[in-house]
Amino acid sequence: MKAATVISILALAAPLGLSAQEEPEEAENYIYATYFYCDTARQGEADELVMKNTAPIYDAAVEDGTINAWGWLAHHTGGQWRRVQYHTSNTVEGLLAAQETIGERVEEAGSANDGFAQICGSHEDYIWKSEAGSTQQTARGPAALSVYEVCNLNDEARAKEIVETNFAPVLDKAVEDGKLTSWGWNSHVLGGEYRVLQTMTAKDHATLLKARADILETIYGDGNDAAANEYSTICTSHSDYLWNVQHEKG
């Protein structure tokens, strides 16, 4: 994520030890995401259970600072994952501690055995680190795209550099122009084979896919952009998902 610009009046009021020319470091952001496999005939019931039993507890956890944000996303188009639940914190330790704390609250509320596990009986967990994007500056839209990428572990630092230098200006411009509501680029901390998670959101899926097509055309163009081509040699395969953002807070 880009560090927030410090305007002059705040620089004058900076604490001792921070010069007017320095910018405070933006807090790191980590995401714990659980990807569920669900009975497609009953996944609507799972959504109802989450909104009834899970959402109030997680909303309260955001309000009391246990977590920074959380959300529940429903499958629209893509692979076998049917639902995603995520929560965020400034540290990995915070993510894991919050998981235990909230789990205890779920138990105390008597919601642990509400039948959700019978509908969504298996899952995969990932921890991501937010590396670049607009999400902390702009609200996310209700239609989301996730691109899960398989990348060369040894060259991931270079991939991040390309995103920050070459791709970010194009994506930021799409947000400024109202084509996207937000975008993000996240690196793997823990989990399965995917090493990068790219995200985009917009007001609806048609707008989102049109914006993505325009962005890819701008970045890759006639195929002669050296940085874009280099990125494609680092992250060589991917899986795309469209999600309906059913609930988010934070």
C-alpha positions as CSV (number, residue, x, y, z in Angstrom):
1,M,0.0,0.0,0.0
2,K,1.2,3.5,-0.7
3,A,2.1,5.7,2.3
4,A,-0.4,8.4,2.9
5,T,0.8,11.9,2.0
6,V,1.4,14.2,5.0
7,I,0.0,17.7,4.3
8,S,2.0,20.6,5.6
9,I,-0.3,21.4,8.6
10,L,0.2,17.9,9.9
11,A,3.9,18.0,9.3
12,L,4.1,21.0,11.5
13,A,2.4,19.1,14.2
14,A,4.5,16.0,13.9
15,P,5.8,14.5,17.1
16,L,9.4,15.0,18.1
17,G,11.8,12.8,16.1
18,L,9.7,13.0,12.9
19,S,10.9,15.7,10.5
20,A,8.6,17.7,8.3
21,Q,10.1,15.9,5.3
22,E,9.4,12.4,6.6
23,E,6.2,10.5,6.1
24,P,4.9,8.1,8.8
25,E,4.9,4.5,7.7
26,E,1.5,3.1,6.9
27,A,0.6,0.1,9.1
28,E,0.9,-3.3,7.4
29,N,-2.3,-5.2,6.6
30,Y,-2.7,-8.9,6.7
31,I,-5.7,-11.0,5.5
32,Y,-6.8,-14.3,6.8
33,A,-9.1,-15.8,4.1
34,T,-11.0,-19.1,4.4
35,Y,-12.3,-20.5,1.1
36,F,-15.2,-22.8,1.5
37,Y,-16.5,-25.8,-0.5
38,C,-20.2,-25.9,-0.1
39,D,-23.3,-27.9,-1.2
40,T,-24.5,-25.7,-4.0
41,A,-28.1,-26.7,-3.4
42,R,-27.9,-25.3,0.2
43,Q,-25.3,-22.5,0.0
44,G,-28.1,-19.9,0.3
45,E,-28.9,-21.5,3.7
46,A,-25.2,-21.0,4.7
47,D,-25.4,-17.3,3.8
48,E,-28.5,-17.0,6.1
49,L,-26.7,-18.7,8.9
50,V,-23.7,-16.4,8.5
51,M,-25.8,-13.3,8.5
52,K,-27.8,-14.5,11.5
53,N,-25.0,-15.9,13.7
54,T,-21.6,-14.9,12.4
55,A,-22.1,-11.4,11.2
56,P,-23.1,-9.8,14.6
57,I,-20.0,-11.3,16.3
58,Y,-17.6,-10.3,13.6
59,D,-19.2,-6.8,13.3
60,A,-18.7,-6.4,17.1
61,A,-15.1,-7.6,16.8
62,V,-14.4,-4.8,14.2
63,E,-16.1,-2.2,16.5
64,D,-14.0,-3.2,19.6
65,G,-10.7,-3.4,17.6
66,T,-10.2,-7.2,17.8
67,I,-10.0,-7.1,14.0
68,N,-9.7,-4.3,11.4
69,A,-12.2,-5.6,9.0
70,W,-14.0,-8.7,7.8
71,G,-16.2,-9.8,5.0
72,W,-18.3,-12.6,3.4
73,L,-18.3,-13.2,-0.3
74,A,-20.4,-15.5,-2.5
75,H,-19.4,-17.3,-5.6
76,H,-20.6,-15.8,-8.9
77,T,-18.2,-17.3,-11.5
78,G,-15.0,-19.3,-11.3
79,G,-13.7,-22.5,-9.7
80,Q,-14.9,-24.8,-6.9
81,W,-14.6,-22.4,-4.0
82,R,-18.2,-21.3,-3.2
83,R,-17.8,-18.8,-0.3
84,V,-15.0,-16.7,1.2
85,Q,-14.8,-15.4,4.7
86,Y,-11.9,-13.1,5.6
87,H,-10.7,-10.9,8.5
88,T,-7.8,-8.5,8.7
89,S,-5.2,-7.3,11.2
90,N,-2.0,-5.3,11.2
91,T,0.0,-8.5,12.1
92,V,-0.1,-12.2,11.5
93,E,-0.1,-12.7,15.3
94,G,-3.2,-10.4,15.4
95,L,-5.0,-12.5,12.8
96,L,-4.4,-15.7,14.7
97,A,-5.2,-14.2,18.1
98,A,-8.4,-12.7,16.7
99,Q,-9.4,-16.1,15.3
100,E,-9.2,-17.6,18.8
101,T,-11.0,-14.8,20.5
102,I,-13.8,-14.8,18.0
103,G,-14.0,-18.5,18.1
104,E,-14.6,-18.3,21.9
105,R,-17.3,-15.7,21.3
106,V,-19.0,-18.0,18.8
107,E,-19.0,-20.8,21.3
108,E,-20.4,-18.6,24.1
109,A,-23.2,-17.5,21.8
110,G,-24.1,-21.1,21.0
111,S,-23.6,-20.6,17.3
112,A,-20.7,-23.1,16.8
113,N,-23.1,-26.0,15.8
114,D,-25.7,-24.1,13.8
115,G,-25.5,-26.4,10.8
116,F,-23.1,-24.3,8.7
117,A,-20.5,-27.1,8.7
118,Q,-23.0,-29.5,7.2
119,I,-23.5,-27.2,4.2
120,C,-19.9,-26.0,3.8
121,G,-18.0,-29.0,5.0
122,S,-14.4,-28.3,3.9
123,H,-12.2,-25.3,3.2
124,E,-8.8,-24.0,2.4
125,D,-7.0,-21.2,4.4
126,Y,-4.6,-18.6,3.2
127,I,-2.9,-15.7,4.8
128,W,-2.1,-12.7,2.5
129,K,-0.1,-9.6,3.0
130,S,-1.4,-6.4,1.4
131,E,1.4,-5.0,-0.8
132,A,-0.2,-2.4,-3.0
133,G,-3.6,-1.1,-3.9
134,S,-6.3,1.5,-3.2
135,T,-8.5,-0.5,-0.8
136,Q,-7.4,1.5,2.3
137,Q,-8.2,4.8,0.6
138,T,-11.4,3.8,-1.2
139,A,-14.4,1.7,-0.2
140,R,-14.8,-1.7,-2.1
141,G,-17.6,-2.2,-4.5
142,P,-20.3,-5.0,-4.4
143,A,-18.9,-6.9,-7.4
144,A,-15.4,-8.4,-6.9
145,L,-12.8,-10.1,-9.1
146,S,-10.0,-12.2,-7.5
147,V,-7.1,-13.5,-9.6
148,Y,-5.1,-16.2,-7.8
149,E,-1.6,-16.5,-9.4
150,V,1.0,-19.2,-9.4
151,C,4.4,-17.5,-9.4
152,N,8.1,-18.2,-9.3
153,L,9.0,-17.9,-5.6
154,N,12.5,-16.5,-6.3
155,D,11.2,-13.6,-8.4
156,E,8.3,-12.5,-6.4
157,A,10.1,-9.3,-5.2
158,R,10.5,-8.3,-8.8
159,A,6.9,-9.0,-9.6
160,K,5.9,-6.6,-6.7
161,E,8.3,-4.0,-8.1
162,I,6.6,-4.2,-11.5
163,V,3.2,-3.9,-10.0
164,E,4.2,-0.8,-8.0
165,T,6.0,0.9,-10.8
166,N,4.2,-0.1,-14.0
167,F,0.7,-1.4,-13.1
168,A,-0.3,0.7,-10.1
169,P,-0.6,4.0,-12.1
170,V,-2.9,2.4,-14.6
171,L,-5.1,0.8,-11.8
172,D,-5.1,4.0,-9.8
173,K,-6.3,5.9,-12.9
174,A,-9.1,3.4,-13.3
175,V,-10.3,4.1,-9.8
176,E,-10.0,7.9,-10.3
177,D,-12.0,7.6,-13.5
178,G,-14.8,5.6,-11.7
179,K,-14.2,2.4,-13.8
180,L,-13.1,0.5,-10.6
181,T,-14.1,1.1,-7.0
182,S,-10.9,-0.4,-5.6
183,W,-7.9,-2.7,-6.5
184,G,-5.3,-4.6,-4.5
185,W,-2.2,-6.8,-4.9
186,N,-1.5,-9.2,-2.1
187,S,1.4,-11.6,-1.5
188,H,1.4,-15.1,-0.1
189,V,2.2,-15.6,3.6
190,L,0.7,-19.0,4.3
191,G,-1.5,-21.5,2.5
192,G,-1.7,-23.4,-0.8
193,E,-0.1,-23.1,-4.2
194,Y,-1.2,-19.5,-5.1
195,R,1.5,-16.9,-4.5
196,V,-0.3,-13.7,-5.4
197,L,-3.9,-12.5,-5.0
198,Q,-5.0,-9.6,-7.3
199,T,-8.3,-8.0,-6.5
200,M,-10.6,-5.5,-8.2
201,T,-14.1,-4.3,-7.3
202,A,-16.7,-2.2,-9.1
203,K,-20.4,-1.4,-8.9
204,D,-21.4,-4.5,-10.9
205,H,-19.8,-7.4,-12.8
206,A,-20.3,-6.0,-16.3
207,T,-18.5,-2.8,-15.3
208,L,-15.8,-4.7,-13.6
209,L,-15.0,-7.0,-16.6
210,K,-15.0,-4.0,-19.0
211,A,-12.6,-2.1,-16.7
212,R,-10.4,-5.2,-16.5
213,A,-10.3,-5.5,-20.3
214,D,-9.4,-1.9,-20.7
215,I,-6.6,-2.2,-18.0
216,L,-5.1,-5.2,-19.6
217,E,-5.1,-3.5,-23.0
218,T,-3.4,-0.5,-21.5
219,I,-0.8,-2.5,-19.7
220,Y,0.0,-5.2,-22.3
221,G,-1.0,-3.2,-25.5
222,D,0.7,-4.6,-28.5
223,G,2.7,-7.1,-26.4
224,N,5.9,-5.1,-26.5
225,D,5.9,-3.8,-22.9
226,A,9.0,-5.3,-21.4
227,A,7.9,-5.0,-17.7
228,A,4.5,-6.5,-18.5
229,N,6.1,-9.4,-20.4
230,E,8.6,-10.0,-17.6
231,Y,5.7,-10.2,-15.0
232,S,4.1,-12.9,-17.2
233,T,7.3,-14.9,-17.0
234,I,7.2,-14.7,-13.2
235,C,3.5,-15.4,-12.6
236,T,2.8,-18.0,-15.3
237,S,-0.7,-19.3,-14.5
238,H,-3.8,-18.1,-12.6
239,S,-7.4,-18.9,-11.6
240,D,-10.1,-16.2,-11.9
241,Y,-13.2,-15.8,-9.6
242,L,-16.0,-13.3,-9.6
243,W,-17.6,-12.8,-6.2
244,N,-20.7,-11.1,-4.9
245,V,-19.7,-9.1,-1.8
246,Q,-22.6,-9.9,0.6
247,H,-21.3,-8.3,3.7
248,E,-18.2,-6.2,4.7
249,K,-17.4,-4.1,7.7
250,G,-14.3,-2.1,8.5
